[in-house]
Coordinates of C-alpha atoms in Angstrom, one line a residue:
Chain Z
M1 CA -109.5 60.5 -28.8
L2 CA -110.8 63.8 -30.2
R3 CA -113.7 62.2 -29.5
K4 CA -114.4 62.4 -26.5
I5 CA -118.1 60.9 -26.8
V6 CA -119.8 57.5 -29.0
P7 CA -121.5 58.5 -31.6
I8 CA -125.9 58.8 -31.2
V9 CA -128.4 56.9 -33.8
L10 CA -128.4 59.5 -36.8
A11 CA -124.9 60.3 -36.7
A12 CA -123.7 56.5 -36.3
L13 CA -125.1 56.7 -40.2
I14 CA -122.4 58.7 -41.1
A15 CA -120.0 56.7 -40.3
A16 CA -119.3 53.4 -39.8
P17 CA -116.8 52.9 -36.5
A18 CA -114.6 49.6 -36.5
A19 CA -116.2 46.7 -34.1
T20 CA -115.6 42.7 -33.3
A21 CA -117.2 40.9 -36.1
Q22 CA -118.8 39.3 -32.9
A23 CA -120.9 42.5 -32.7
P24 CA -120.9 44.9 -35.8
S25 CA -122.7 47.6 -35.0
A26 CA -125.9 49.6 -35.6
A27 CA -123.8 51.3 -37.9
Q28 CA -123.0 48.0 -39.6
I29 CA -126.1 46.4 -39.2
L30 CA -127.8 49.2 -41.0
A31 CA -125.0 49.5 -44.3
A32 CA -125.2 45.8 -44.4
S33 CA -129.5 46.0 -45.2
P34 CA -131.2 44.8 -48.2
K35 CA -133.7 47.9 -49.7
S36 CA -136.2 45.4 -48.9
D37 CA -135.7 46.6 -45.5
W38 CA -136.2 50.2 -45.9
R39 CA -140.0 51.6 -46.8
E40 CA -140.0 55.1 -48.6
L41 CA -141.3 58.4 -47.0
N42 CA -145.2 58.2 -49.1
P43 CA -144.8 61.8 -50.6
M44 CA -148.7 62.2 -49.8
N45 CA -147.7 61.9 -46.3
T46 CA -144.8 63.9 -45.8
L47 CA -144.4 67.8 -45.2
Y48 CA -141.8 70.3 -45.8
M49 CA -141.8 73.4 -43.9
D50 CA -140.1 75.2 -45.2
L51 CA -138.6 78.4 -43.1
D52 CA -135.0 80.6 -44.1
R53 CA -132.7 78.6 -41.9
G54 CA -133.5 75.2 -44.2
R55 CA -136.6 72.6 -44.6
V56 CA -138.3 70.6 -41.3
I57 CA -139.5 67.5 -43.2
I58 CA -142.0 65.6 -41.3
E59 CA -144.0 62.2 -41.6
L60 CA -147.6 62.2 -40.8
A61 CA -149.5 59.1 -39.4
P62 CA -152.8 58.8 -41.2
S63 CA -153.5 55.5 -39.2
F64 CA -153.3 57.0 -35.5
A65 CA -155.1 60.6 -37.0
P66 CA -156.9 60.6 -39.6
R67 CA -159.4 63.0 -39.2
H68 CA -156.6 65.5 -38.4
V69 CA -154.4 64.8 -40.9
D70 CA -157.3 65.0 -43.5
N71 CA -157.4 68.2 -42.1
L72 CA -153.8 69.1 -42.3
R73 CA -154.8 68.7 -46.1
R74 CA -157.2 71.3 -46.4
L75 CA -155.4 73.7 -44.7
V76 CA -151.9 72.7 -46.5
S77 CA -153.7 73.0 -49.9
D78 CA -155.5 76.7 -48.6
R79 CA -152.1 77.9 -48.2
Y80 CA -152.7 78.4 -44.6
F81 CA -149.2 78.3 -43.1
D82 CA -147.5 80.2 -45.6
G83 CA -146.6 83.4 -43.9
L84 CA -147.2 82.3 -40.2
A85 CA -144.5 81.9 -38.0
I86 CA -142.9 79.6 -35.3
L87 CA -144.3 81.3 -32.1
R88 CA -143.3 79.1 -29.2
S89 CA -139.7 78.0 -28.2
Q90 CA -139.9 76.4 -24.5
D91 CA -136.7 74.9 -23.4
N92 CA -137.2 71.4 -23.3
Y93 CA -140.0 71.2 -23.7
V94 CA -142.2 72.0 -27.2
V95 CA -141.4 74.0 -30.4
Q96 CA -144.9 75.3 -31.6
W97 CA -146.1 76.8 -35.3
G98 CA -149.4 78.1 -36.9
D99 CA -151.9 81.1 -35.9
P100 CA -151.3 83.3 -33.0
N101 CA -154.7 85.0 -33.7
D102 CA -156.5 81.7 -33.8
E103 CA -159.0 82.5 -31.0
E104 CA -159.3 85.9 -32.2
P105 CA -161.8 88.0 -34.5
T106 CA -158.2 88.5 -36.6
A107 CA -158.4 84.6 -37.0
R108 CA -156.8 83.7 -40.5
P109 CA -160.2 81.3 -42.7
L110 CA -159.4 78.1 -42.4
G111 CA -160.7 77.5 -44.9
G112 CA -163.0 74.4 -45.6
A113 CA -160.7 73.2 -42.3
A114 CA -162.8 72.2 -38.9
S115 CA -161.8 74.7 -36.3
K116 CA -162.7 71.8 -34.2
L117 CA -162.3 68.1 -34.3
A118 CA -162.9 64.7 -32.7
P119 CA -159.6 63.9 -30.2
E120 CA -157.8 61.5 -32.0
F121 CA -155.9 60.4 -28.3
T122 CA -154.9 56.6 -28.7
R123 CA -156.6 54.2 -30.9
R124 CA -158.6 51.1 -30.3
D125 CA -158.2 48.2 -32.7
I126 CA -154.6 48.7 -34.5
T127 CA -155.7 45.4 -37.4
G128 CA -153.6 46.5 -40.1
V129 CA -151.1 48.3 -38.8
V130 CA -147.5 47.4 -38.3
W131 CA -147.2 47.1 -34.8
T132 CA -143.2 46.0 -33.3
P133 CA -143.6 45.6 -29.2
I134 CA -139.8 46.1 -27.6
P135 CA -139.8 44.4 -24.5
D136 CA -138.3 47.2 -22.2
R137 CA -140.0 49.0 -19.2
D138 CA -141.1 52.5 -19.3
A139 CA -142.5 54.6 -17.1
Y140 CA -145.6 55.6 -18.7
A141 CA -147.2 52.6 -20.5
R142 CA -147.5 49.1 -20.2
Q143 CA -146.1 48.0 -23.1
V144 CA -144.4 50.1 -25.6
G145 CA -143.2 49.7 -29.5
F146 CA -143.5 50.7 -33.1
A147 CA -146.8 51.4 -34.6
D148 CA -146.4 52.1 -39.0
G149 CA -143.3 53.4 -38.1
F150 CA -143.5 55.5 -34.8
P151 CA -142.9 54.9 -31.2
A152 CA -146.2 53.8 -29.5
G153 CA -148.0 52.7 -26.6
R154 CA -150.2 50.0 -25.9
D155 CA -152.8 49.0 -22.6
P156 CA -153.1 45.2 -22.9
D157 CA -155.8 45.8 -21.1
S158 CA -158.0 48.1 -22.5
G159 CA -156.8 46.9 -26.0
E160 CA -155.4 50.9 -26.7
T161 CA -152.9 52.3 -28.6
W162 CA -150.9 55.4 -29.1
L163 CA -148.6 57.5 -30.2
L164 CA -145.7 58.8 -28.2
H165 CA -144.4 62.7 -27.2
C166 CA -140.8 61.9 -27.4
Y167 CA -138.3 63.7 -28.5
G168 CA -139.3 65.1 -32.1
M169 CA -142.4 63.9 -32.6
V170 CA -145.2 65.9 -34.0
A171 CA -149.1 66.7 -32.3
V172 CA -151.7 69.3 -32.4
A173 CA -151.9 71.9 -29.8
R174 CA -156.0 72.3 -28.0
G175 CA -157.7 74.9 -25.3
N176 CA -159.2 72.4 -22.2
P177 CA -161.7 70.8 -24.4
A178 CA -160.6 68.0 -26.4
D179 CA -162.0 68.4 -29.3
S180 CA -160.6 72.1 -29.8
G181 CA -157.3 71.4 -31.7
S182 CA -157.5 71.7 -35.4
G183 CA -153.7 72.2 -36.7
S184 CA -154.1 75.7 -36.8
Q185 CA -151.2 75.4 -34.5
L186 CA -149.2 72.7 -34.3
Y187 CA -145.7 72.2 -31.7
A188 CA -142.8 69.6 -32.2
I189 CA -141.0 67.9 -29.0
N190 CA -137.7 69.5 -28.6
G191 CA -136.1 68.0 -25.4
H192 CA -136.9 64.9 -22.8
A193 CA -140.1 63.2 -23.6
P194 CA -143.2 65.0 -21.8
R195 CA -144.9 61.6 -22.2
H196 CA -147.0 62.8 -19.8
L197 CA -149.2 65.2 -22.6
D198 CA -149.4 61.1 -23.7
R199 CA -152.9 60.1 -24.7
N200 CA -154.1 63.7 -23.8
M201 CA -152.8 65.4 -27.4
T202 CA -153.5 64.4 -31.1
V203 CA -149.9 63.4 -32.1
V204 CA -149.8 63.7 -36.2
G205 CA -146.1 62.8 -37.1
R206 CA -142.7 63.4 -36.5
V207 CA -140.2 65.1 -37.3
V208 CA -137.6 63.1 -39.5
A209 CA -135.3 66.0 -40.7
G210 CA -134.2 69.6 -39.7
M211 CA -134.8 68.8 -35.9
D212 CA -131.9 70.2 -35.3
I213 CA -133.3 74.1 -37.1
L214 CA -136.5 73.6 -35.1
A215 CA -134.5 72.8 -31.5
S216 CA -132.0 75.5 -32.1
L217 CA -134.0 78.9 -32.5
P218 CA -133.8 81.0 -29.5
R219 CA -135.9 79.9 -26.8
G220 CA -138.8 83.0 -26.2
T221 CA -138.7 84.9 -23.3
G222 CA -143.0 85.2 -22.6
N223 CA -144.7 83.1 -20.3
L224 CA -144.3 79.4 -21.5
G225 CA -141.8 80.2 -24.1
F226 CA -143.8 82.3 -26.4
Y227 CA -141.8 84.7 -28.3
S228 CA -142.7 87.8 -26.9
L229 CA -142.4 90.4 -29.6
P230 CA -144.0 89.0 -33.2
E231 CA -140.6 90.1 -34.7
Q232 CA -138.4 86.9 -32.9
R233 CA -140.6 84.6 -34.5
T234 CA -139.6 82.8 -36.5
P235 CA -142.1 82.9 -40.5
I236 CA -142.7 79.8 -41.9
N237 CA -141.9 80.8 -45.9
R238 CA -144.5 77.8 -47.0
V239 CA -145.7 74.0 -45.9
R240 CA -146.8 72.3 -48.6
F241 CA -147.0 67.9 -48.8
A242 CA -144.1 66.3 -50.9
A243 CA -146.2 65.1 -53.9
E244 CA -147.2 68.7 -54.3
L245 CA -144.0 69.7 -55.6
P246 CA -142.5 68.8 -58.7
E247 CA -140.1 65.5 -58.6
N248 CA -137.0 66.8 -58.4
Q249 CA -138.0 69.7 -56.3
R250 CA -139.1 66.3 -53.5
I251 CA -136.3 65.1 -51.1
P252 CA -136.7 61.2 -51.8
M253 CA -136.3 59.2 -48.1
E254 CA -136.5 55.7 -46.8
A255 CA -136.8 54.6 -43.4
L256 CA -135.9 51.5 -42.0
R257 CA -139.0 49.1 -41.0
T258 CA -139.6 48.2 -37.6
N259 CA -140.7 44.5 -38.4
T260 CA -138.0 43.7 -40.0
D261 CA -134.5 42.1 -38.5
T262 CA -131.9 44.7 -39.2
F263 CA -134.0 46.7 -36.8
A264 CA -134.6 44.2 -34.1
R265 CA -130.5 44.0 -34.1
V266 CA -129.9 47.3 -34.2
T267 CA -131.8 48.0 -31.6
E268 CA -130.4 45.4 -29.6
A269 CA -126.7 47.1 -30.4
R270 CA -127.5 50.3 -29.3
R271 CA -129.5 48.2 -25.7
N272 CA -126.1 46.0 -25.4
R273 CA -123.4 48.4 -27.1
K274 CA -120.4 46.7 -27.2
D275 CA -117.4 48.4 -28.5
D276 CA -113.8 50.0 -26.6
F277 CA -115.7 52.8 -24.7
F278 CA -119.1 51.1 -23.3
H279 CA -117.6 49.3 -19.5
V280 CA -121.2 48.6 -19.2
S281 CA -123.7 47.9 -21.3
A282 CA -127.1 49.1 -20.6
G283 CA -129.1 46.2 -21.0
G284 CA -132.2 48.2 -22.1
I285 CA -133.5 50.3 -23.8
D286 CA -135.7 53.5 -23.6
V287 CA -138.2 53.7 -26.7
C288 CA -138.1 57.4 -27.2
N289 CA -133.8 56.5 -27.7
V290 CA -134.1 53.5 -29.4
G291 CA -133.8 55.8 -33.1
L292 CA -135.9 55.3 -36.3
P293 CA -133.2 55.4 -39.1
I294 CA -133.8 57.5 -41.7
R295 CA -131.6 57.7 -45.1
E296 CA -131.7 59.0 -49.0
P297 CA -132.5 56.1 -50.8
R298 CA -129.7 53.8 -52.5
Chain J
M1 CA -157.0 79.1 -24.9
L2 CA -154.2 81.0 -26.5
R3 CA -152.0 78.8 -24.1
K4 CA -152.1 75.6 -26.2
I5 CA -150.9 73.5 -24.2
V6 CA -149.6 73.2 -20.1
P7 CA -147.1 74.5 -18.4
I8 CA -143.3 72.2 -17.5
V9 CA -142.0 72.7 -14.6
L10 CA -140.1 75.7 -14.0
A11 CA -142.8 77.4 -15.8
A12 CA -145.3 76.9 -13.2
L13 CA -142.7 78.2 -11.2
I14 CA -143.7 81.6 -12.2
A15 CA -147.6 81.7 -12.0
A16 CA -149.8 79.5 -10.1
P17 CA -152.8 78.5 -12.2
A18 CA -156.1 77.8 -11.1
A19 CA -157.0 74.8 -9.8
T20 CA -159.4 72.4 -7.0
A21 CA -158.5 72.7 -3.5
Q22 CA -158.4 68.7 -3.8
A23 CA -155.5 69.2 -6.2
P24 CA -153.4 71.6 -5.7
S25 CA -150.7 72.3 -8.6
A26 CA -147.1 71.3 -8.0
A27 CA -146.7 75.5 -8.3
Q28 CA -149.4 75.7 -5.7
I29 CA -147.3 73.9 -3.4
L30 CA -144.2 75.5 -3.7
A31 CA -145.9 78.4 -3.3
A32 CA -147.2 77.6 0.3
S33 CA -143.5 75.4 1.3
P34 CA -141.6 76.5 4.4
K35 CA -138.3 77.9 3.6
S36 CA -136.9 74.8 5.5
D37 CA -137.5 72.8 2.9
W38 CA -135.2 74.3 0.5
R39 CA -131.5 74.4 0.9
E40 CA -129.3 76.9 -0.6
L41 CA -126.9 75.8 -2.9
N42 CA -122.6 75.8 -1.9
P43 CA -121.3 78.2 -3.1
M44 CA -118.2 76.3 -3.5
N45 CA -119.9 73.5 -5.3
T46 CA -121.5 76.2 -7.6
L47 CA -120.1 77.0 -11.2
Y48 CA -120.7 80.2 -13.2
M49 CA -119.5 79.4 -16.7
D50 CA -120.1 83.1 -18.5
L51 CA -120.7 83.4 -22.1
D52 CA -121.6 86.4 -24.0
R53 CA -125.4 85.1 -24.1
G54 CA -125.1 84.8 -21.1
R55 CA -124.2 83.2 -17.7
V56 CA -124.6 79.3 -17.3
I57 CA -124.9 78.0 -13.4
I58 CA -123.9 74.2 -12.8
E59 CA -123.6 72.9 -9.4
L60 CA -121.5 70.3 -8.7
A61 CA -121.7 67.2 -7.1
P62 CA -118.4 66.3 -5.0
S63 CA -120.4 63.0 -3.3
F64 CA -119.9 61.5 -6.5
A65 CA -117.1 62.3 -8.2
P66 CA -115.3 63.7 -5.4
R67 CA -111.7 63.4 -7.6
H68 CA -113.0 65.3 -10.4
V69 CA -114.4 68.0 -8.7
D70 CA -111.3 68.0 -7.6
N71 CA -109.8 68.9 -10.6
L72 CA -112.1 71.0 -11.8
R73 CA -111.2 73.0 -9.0
R74 CA -107.8 73.2 -9.7
L75 CA -108.3 74.1 -13.3
V76 CA -111.3 76.9 -12.1
S77 CA -108.8 78.4 -9.7
D78 CA -105.6 78.3 -12.8
R79 CA -108.5 80.0 -14.8
Y80 CA -107.7 77.3 -18.1
F81 CA -111.3 77.8 -19.0
D82 CA -110.9 81.2 -19.8
G83 CA -111.2 82.2 -23.5
L84 CA -111.3 78.2 -24.3
A85 CA -114.7 77.3 -25.7
I86 CA -118.2 75.4 -26.4
L87 CA -116.4 73.5 -29.2
R88 CA -119.6 71.3 -30.1
S89 CA -123.6 71.1 -29.7
Q90 CA -124.8 67.6 -31.4
D91 CA -128.9 67.9 -32.0
N92 CA -130.4 65.4 -29.1
Y93 CA -127.1 64.9 -28.0
V94 CA -124.8 67.1 -25.6
V95 CA -123.1 70.3 -25.4
Q96 CA -119.2 70.1 -25.3
W97 CA -116.8 72.0 -24.0
G98 CA -113.0 72.3 -22.7
D99 CA -109.7 72.4 -25.1
P100 CA -110.0 70.9 -28.2
N101 CA -106.5 70.6 -28.1
D102 CA -106.8 68.5 -25.1
E103 CA -104.3 66.0 -26.6
E104 CA -101.8 67.9 -28.2
P105 CA -98.7 69.6 -27.9
T106 CA -100.3 72.2 -28.1
A107 CA -102.7 71.4 -24.8
R108 CA -103.6 74.4 -22.3
P109 CA -101.2 73.5 -19.2
L110 CA -103.5 71.8 -17.0
G111 CA -101.2 73.3 -13.9
G112 CA -101.8 71.4 -10.8
A113 CA -104.6 69.3 -12.3
A114 CA -104.2 65.8 -13.5
S115 CA -105.0 64.7 -16.6
K116 CA -106.3 62.1 -16.1
L117 CA -108.2 60.4 -12.8
A118 CA -109.3 56.4 -11.7
P119 CA -113.3 57.0 -12.9
E120 CA -116.0 57.8 -10.6
F121 CA -118.9 56.1 -12.9
T122 CA -120.6 54.6 -9.4
R123 CA -120.3 55.1 -6.1
R124 CA -120.8 51.6 -3.4
D125 CA -121.4 53.2 -0.2
I126 CA -123.7 56.3 -0.1
T127 CA -123.6 56.7 3.6
G128 CA -124.5 60.5 4.4
V129 CA -126.6 61.2 1.2
V130 CA -130.0 62.2 1.0
W131 CA -131.1 59.3 -0.6
T132 CA -135.2 59.1 -2.4
P133 CA -136.3 56.7 -4.4
I134 CA -139.7 57.3 -6.4
P135 CA -141.2 53.9 -7.0
D136 CA -141.3 54.6 -11.1
R137 CA -140.5 52.1 -13.3
D138 CA -137.2 52.6 -15.7
A139 CA -135.8 51.2 -18.9
Y140 CA -132.8 51.4 -17.5
A141 CA -131.9 51.7 -13.5
R142 CA -133.7 48.8 -11.4
Q143 CA -134.8 52.0 -9.1
V144 CA -134.9 55.3 -9.7
G145 CA -134.7 58.2 -7.4
F146 CA -132.5 61.5 -6.1
A147 CA -129.4 61.0 -4.1
D148 CA -128.0 64.2 -3.0
G149 CA -130.4 66.6 -5.4
F150 CA -129.2 65.0 -8.4
P151 CA -131.1 61.9 -10.5
A152 CA -129.8 59.0 -9.8
G153 CA -130.6 54.9 -10.6
R154 CA -129.5 52.5 -8.0
D155 CA -128.9 48.7 -8.3
P156 CA -129.7 47.1 -4.9
D157 CA -127.8 43.7 -5.8
S158 CA -124.8 45.2 -6.3
G159 CA -125.5 48.4 -4.1
E160 CA -124.6 51.0 -6.6
T161 CA -125.2 54.7 -7.5
W162 CA -124.9 56.3 -9.6
L163 CA -125.9 60.0 -11.3
L164 CA -128.1 60.0 -14.5
H165 CA -127.7 61.4 -17.7
C166 CA -130.9 63.1 -17.8
Y167 CA -131.4 66.3 -18.9
G168 CA -128.9 68.7 -18.4
M169 CA -127.0 67.0 -15.9
V170 CA -123.0 67.1 -16.7
A171 CA -120.0 64.6 -17.5
V172 CA -116.7 64.7 -17.9
A173 CA -115.5 63.4 -21.4
R174 CA -113.1 60.9 -22.0
G175 CA -111.0 58.5 -24.4
N176 CA -111.7 54.9 -24.4
P177 CA -110.1 54.4 -21.5
A178 CA -112.3 55.2 -19.1
D179 CA -109.8 57.0 -16.8
S180 CA -109.0 59.0 -19.8
G181 CA -111.1 61.7 -18.6
S182 CA -110.5 65.2 -16.6
G183 CA -112.1 67.6 -16.9
S184 CA -111.0 69.3 -19.9
Q185 CA -113.4 68.9 -21.7
L186 CA -116.7 68.9 -20.5
Y187 CA -120.5 68.1 -21.3
A188 CA -124.2 68.9 -21.0
I189 CA -127.3 67.5 -21.8
N190 CA -129.0 69.0 -24.6
G191 CA -132.1 66.6 -25.3
H192 CA -133.8 63.7 -24.4
A193 CA -131.7 61.4 -21.9
P194 CA -128.8 59.2 -23.2
R195 CA -128.6 57.0 -20.6
H196 CA -126.7 54.5 -21.8
L197 CA -123.6 56.8 -21.2
D198 CA -124.9 56.1 -17.2
R199 CA -122.7 54.3 -15.9
N200 CA -119.9 54.9 -18.3
M201 CA -119.2 58.1 -17.4
T202 CA -118.4 60.4 -14.4
V203 CA -121.4 62.6 -13.9
V204 CA -120.5 66.3 -12.2
G205 CA -123.3 68.1 -11.6
R206 CA -126.0 69.6 -13.7
V207 CA -126.9 73.2 -15.3
V208 CA -129.1 74.2 -12.8
A209 CA -129.8 78.0 -15.3
G210 CA -129.2 78.5 -18.7
M211 CA -129.9 75.5 -20.0
D212 CA -131.6 77.4 -22.1
I213 CA -128.6 79.0 -23.7
L214 CA -126.6 75.7 -24.1
A215 CA -129.4 74.1 -25.5
S216 CA -130.2 76.8 -28.3
L217 CA -126.7 76.9 -29.8
P218 CA -126.6 76.4 -33.2
R219 CA -125.7 72.5 -34.1
G220 CA -122.2 71.8 -35.4
T221 CA -122.0 70.8 -38.7
G222 CA -119.0 68.4 -38.2
N223 CA -118.9 64.8 -37.6
L224 CA -120.5 64.3 -33.5
G225 CA -122.1 67.9 -34.1
F226 CA -118.4 69.6 -33.6
Y227 CA -118.2 73.0 -35.3
S228 CA -116.0 72.3 -37.8
L229 CA -114.4 75.6 -37.8
P230 CA -113.2 77.9 -34.7
E231 CA -114.9 80.5 -35.9
Q232 CA -118.4 78.7 -35.3
R233 CA -117.0 77.7 -31.0
T234 CA -119.0 80.4 -28.9
P235 CA -116.3 81.6 -26.4
I236 CA -116.2 81.1 -22.8
N237 CA -115.3 84.6 -21.3
R238 CA -114.2 83.4 -18.4
V239 CA -115.8 80.6 -15.7
R240 CA -115.5 81.3 -11.6
F241 CA -116.6 79.7 -8.2
A242 CA -119.4 82.5 -6.9
A243 CA -117.5 81.7 -4.0
E244 CA -114.4 83.6 -5.9
L245 CA -116.7 86.3 -6.7
P246 CA -117.9 89.5 -4.1
E247 CA -121.3 88.6 -3.0
N248 CA -123.1 90.9 -4.8
Q249 CA -121.6 89.8 -7.8
R250 CA -123.2 86.3 -6.5
I251 CA -126.5 85.6 -7.7
P252 CA -128.2 83.5 -4.8
M253 CA -130.2 80.0 -5.5
E254 CA -132.1 77.6 -4.0
A255 CA -133.0 73.7 -4.3
L256 CA -135.8 72.1 -3.2
R257 CA -134.9 69.2 -0.6
T258 CA -135.4 65.9 -2.4
N259 CA -136.5 64.2 2.0
T260 CA -139.5 67.0 1.8
D261 CA -143.1 66.2 1.8
T262 CA -143.0 69.0 -0.6
F263 CA -140.9 67.6 -3.2
A264 CA -143.8 64.0 -2.6
R265 CA -146.3 66.2 -3.2
V266 CA -144.9 67.9 -6.4
T267 CA -144.1 64.2 -7.2
E268 CA -147.2 63.2 -7.4
A269 CA -148.6 65.6 -8.1
R270 CA -146.9 65.4 -11.7
R271 CA -147.0 61.9 -11.7
N272 CA -151.1 62.5 -11.9
R273 CA -152.2 65.6 -13.3
K274 CA -155.6 66.6 -12.4
D275 CA -156.8 69.8 -13.8
D276 CA -159.3 71.2 -16.6
F277 CA -156.3 70.6 -19.6
F278 CA -156.0 67.2 -18.6
H279 CA -158.5 64.2 -19.6
V280 CA -156.3 60.9 -18.4
S281 CA -153.6 61.1 -15.8
A282 CA -149.9 59.7 -16.6
G283 CA -150.0 57.7 -13.6
G284 CA -145.8 57.4 -13.9
I285 CA -143.2 59.5 -14.2
D286 CA -139.7 59.5 -15.8
V287 CA -137.7 60.1 -12.6
C288 CA -135.6 62.5 -15.8
N289 CA -139.0 63.9 -16.5
V290 CA -139.3 65.0 -12.3
G291 CA -137.7 68.3 -11.9
L292 CA -136.0 69.6 -9.3
P293 CA -137.4 72.9 -8.2
I294 CA -134.3 75.8 -7.9
R295 CA -135.0 79.6 -7.5
E296 CA -134.1 82.5 -6.0
P297 CA -134.3 82.8 -1.9
R298 CA -137.5 84.0 -0.3

């Protein structure tokens, strides 16, 4: 009873609490899943951002933002982010990093990367994308689910699909023009999903490890949570693709495939929790609360 | 263009960005609101929790949790929380504080307060409550809106109404039995709303200032985000009701009344943002994103 309230998704991966045979817990379902239910993160699409506080790992979504991911490849291969910093931490909104002077004459050169890119806010054709809808209601999108392992919304009429601004999702900051983002500044969601940004921003991926580091940064006291003084910023030591590092310096990770019975059962176990703690089942789930299990390979 | 993305609700209170006459911004609507649209927080229902990092201010909800609020009055008047600590900071879930030994023989005495209380998970009769529904879809509740200024869900069939686990909401930790909470440990939501806890926990209020302090605490590395070592905990210097302090030590605050045209217009402005930054309007809003404006009296 010292634990006064129950574990969440990732905590559930650590310990499998007792549950009845009739209603296995999410942790029990995951523990019993076959290896084939998991996919290895592609080192070519996995970014490591190293801070003094630790490593932030980001899985990129090239199937939704191919141009922006390509631009990030150029920036990272130019070591663009090394020595830049976390510029902004606005409570219950975003943490943002990159070049604070990216619109000034003193901007860090973008090398072979583009300074503006046609937006990738939505995608019309999802041929080849693994699309796993869920039936739950959503305040913003007509239909929600998971696209290539990322939370996504869909409009059955227009046929558009887009990635969502859930907690931990990463997107490209921009000015007013839709094409004004390049990746010179990126942000991650650190609070309740600001879903009004959906379809207005190019979402490029999600933080799969280290979000606790970004989310616990001191809030900036300047306008919009920007740090008022340069010395308040957290330096970025380096950003690399996993594929750039020797194998023994990589952190192998697996994500649960969404098009599996395991994923459906885990989601249902979270939608209707059945254990001694819960007296009422929710009966539904917010797409941003589904949780996308990540683990080290077994 | 240095501001790469737009302000949120509270930031909007700081500066009123330019908008067209046809579509005033939320900040402009608030700036033009009459004084009568605002209610003063009742000092008898306002808690100050003082930490070295600053003051956390909590508005209590006696109309939804009268027994638990009464118990908190007894605990605070006994100075129960003074010298206790923040015990837990679990990323994207909760920050929790109180007596870590509340179930041990070494528990701090509860004085005149009860050690267990009949739960106040939902309320059936809302006579006298200011109920402001919104039409937006919700993954968890059939109907959502605001009850006495707090985000709430409602089941038209059962007639039950309950407060929601939105970001910054405060509730009573408990063990498995529904009546096992007393207020000896409380928690605040520090991430995407864990709405599966709704109707399973007694929600007692919300943080109206200082949530940035709680949310940026280092995450605990123990199970469920509890701090592994006592010295990692953040001490609570004191908890007082505003009414206990001399007037000149209080922080007067006003909340926007939800049953006003101003609130409806601000919510609509957030539902369908119309400015140069947004290319697509959301068309709906999550009840936990509506925002409940707070200000110092003018």
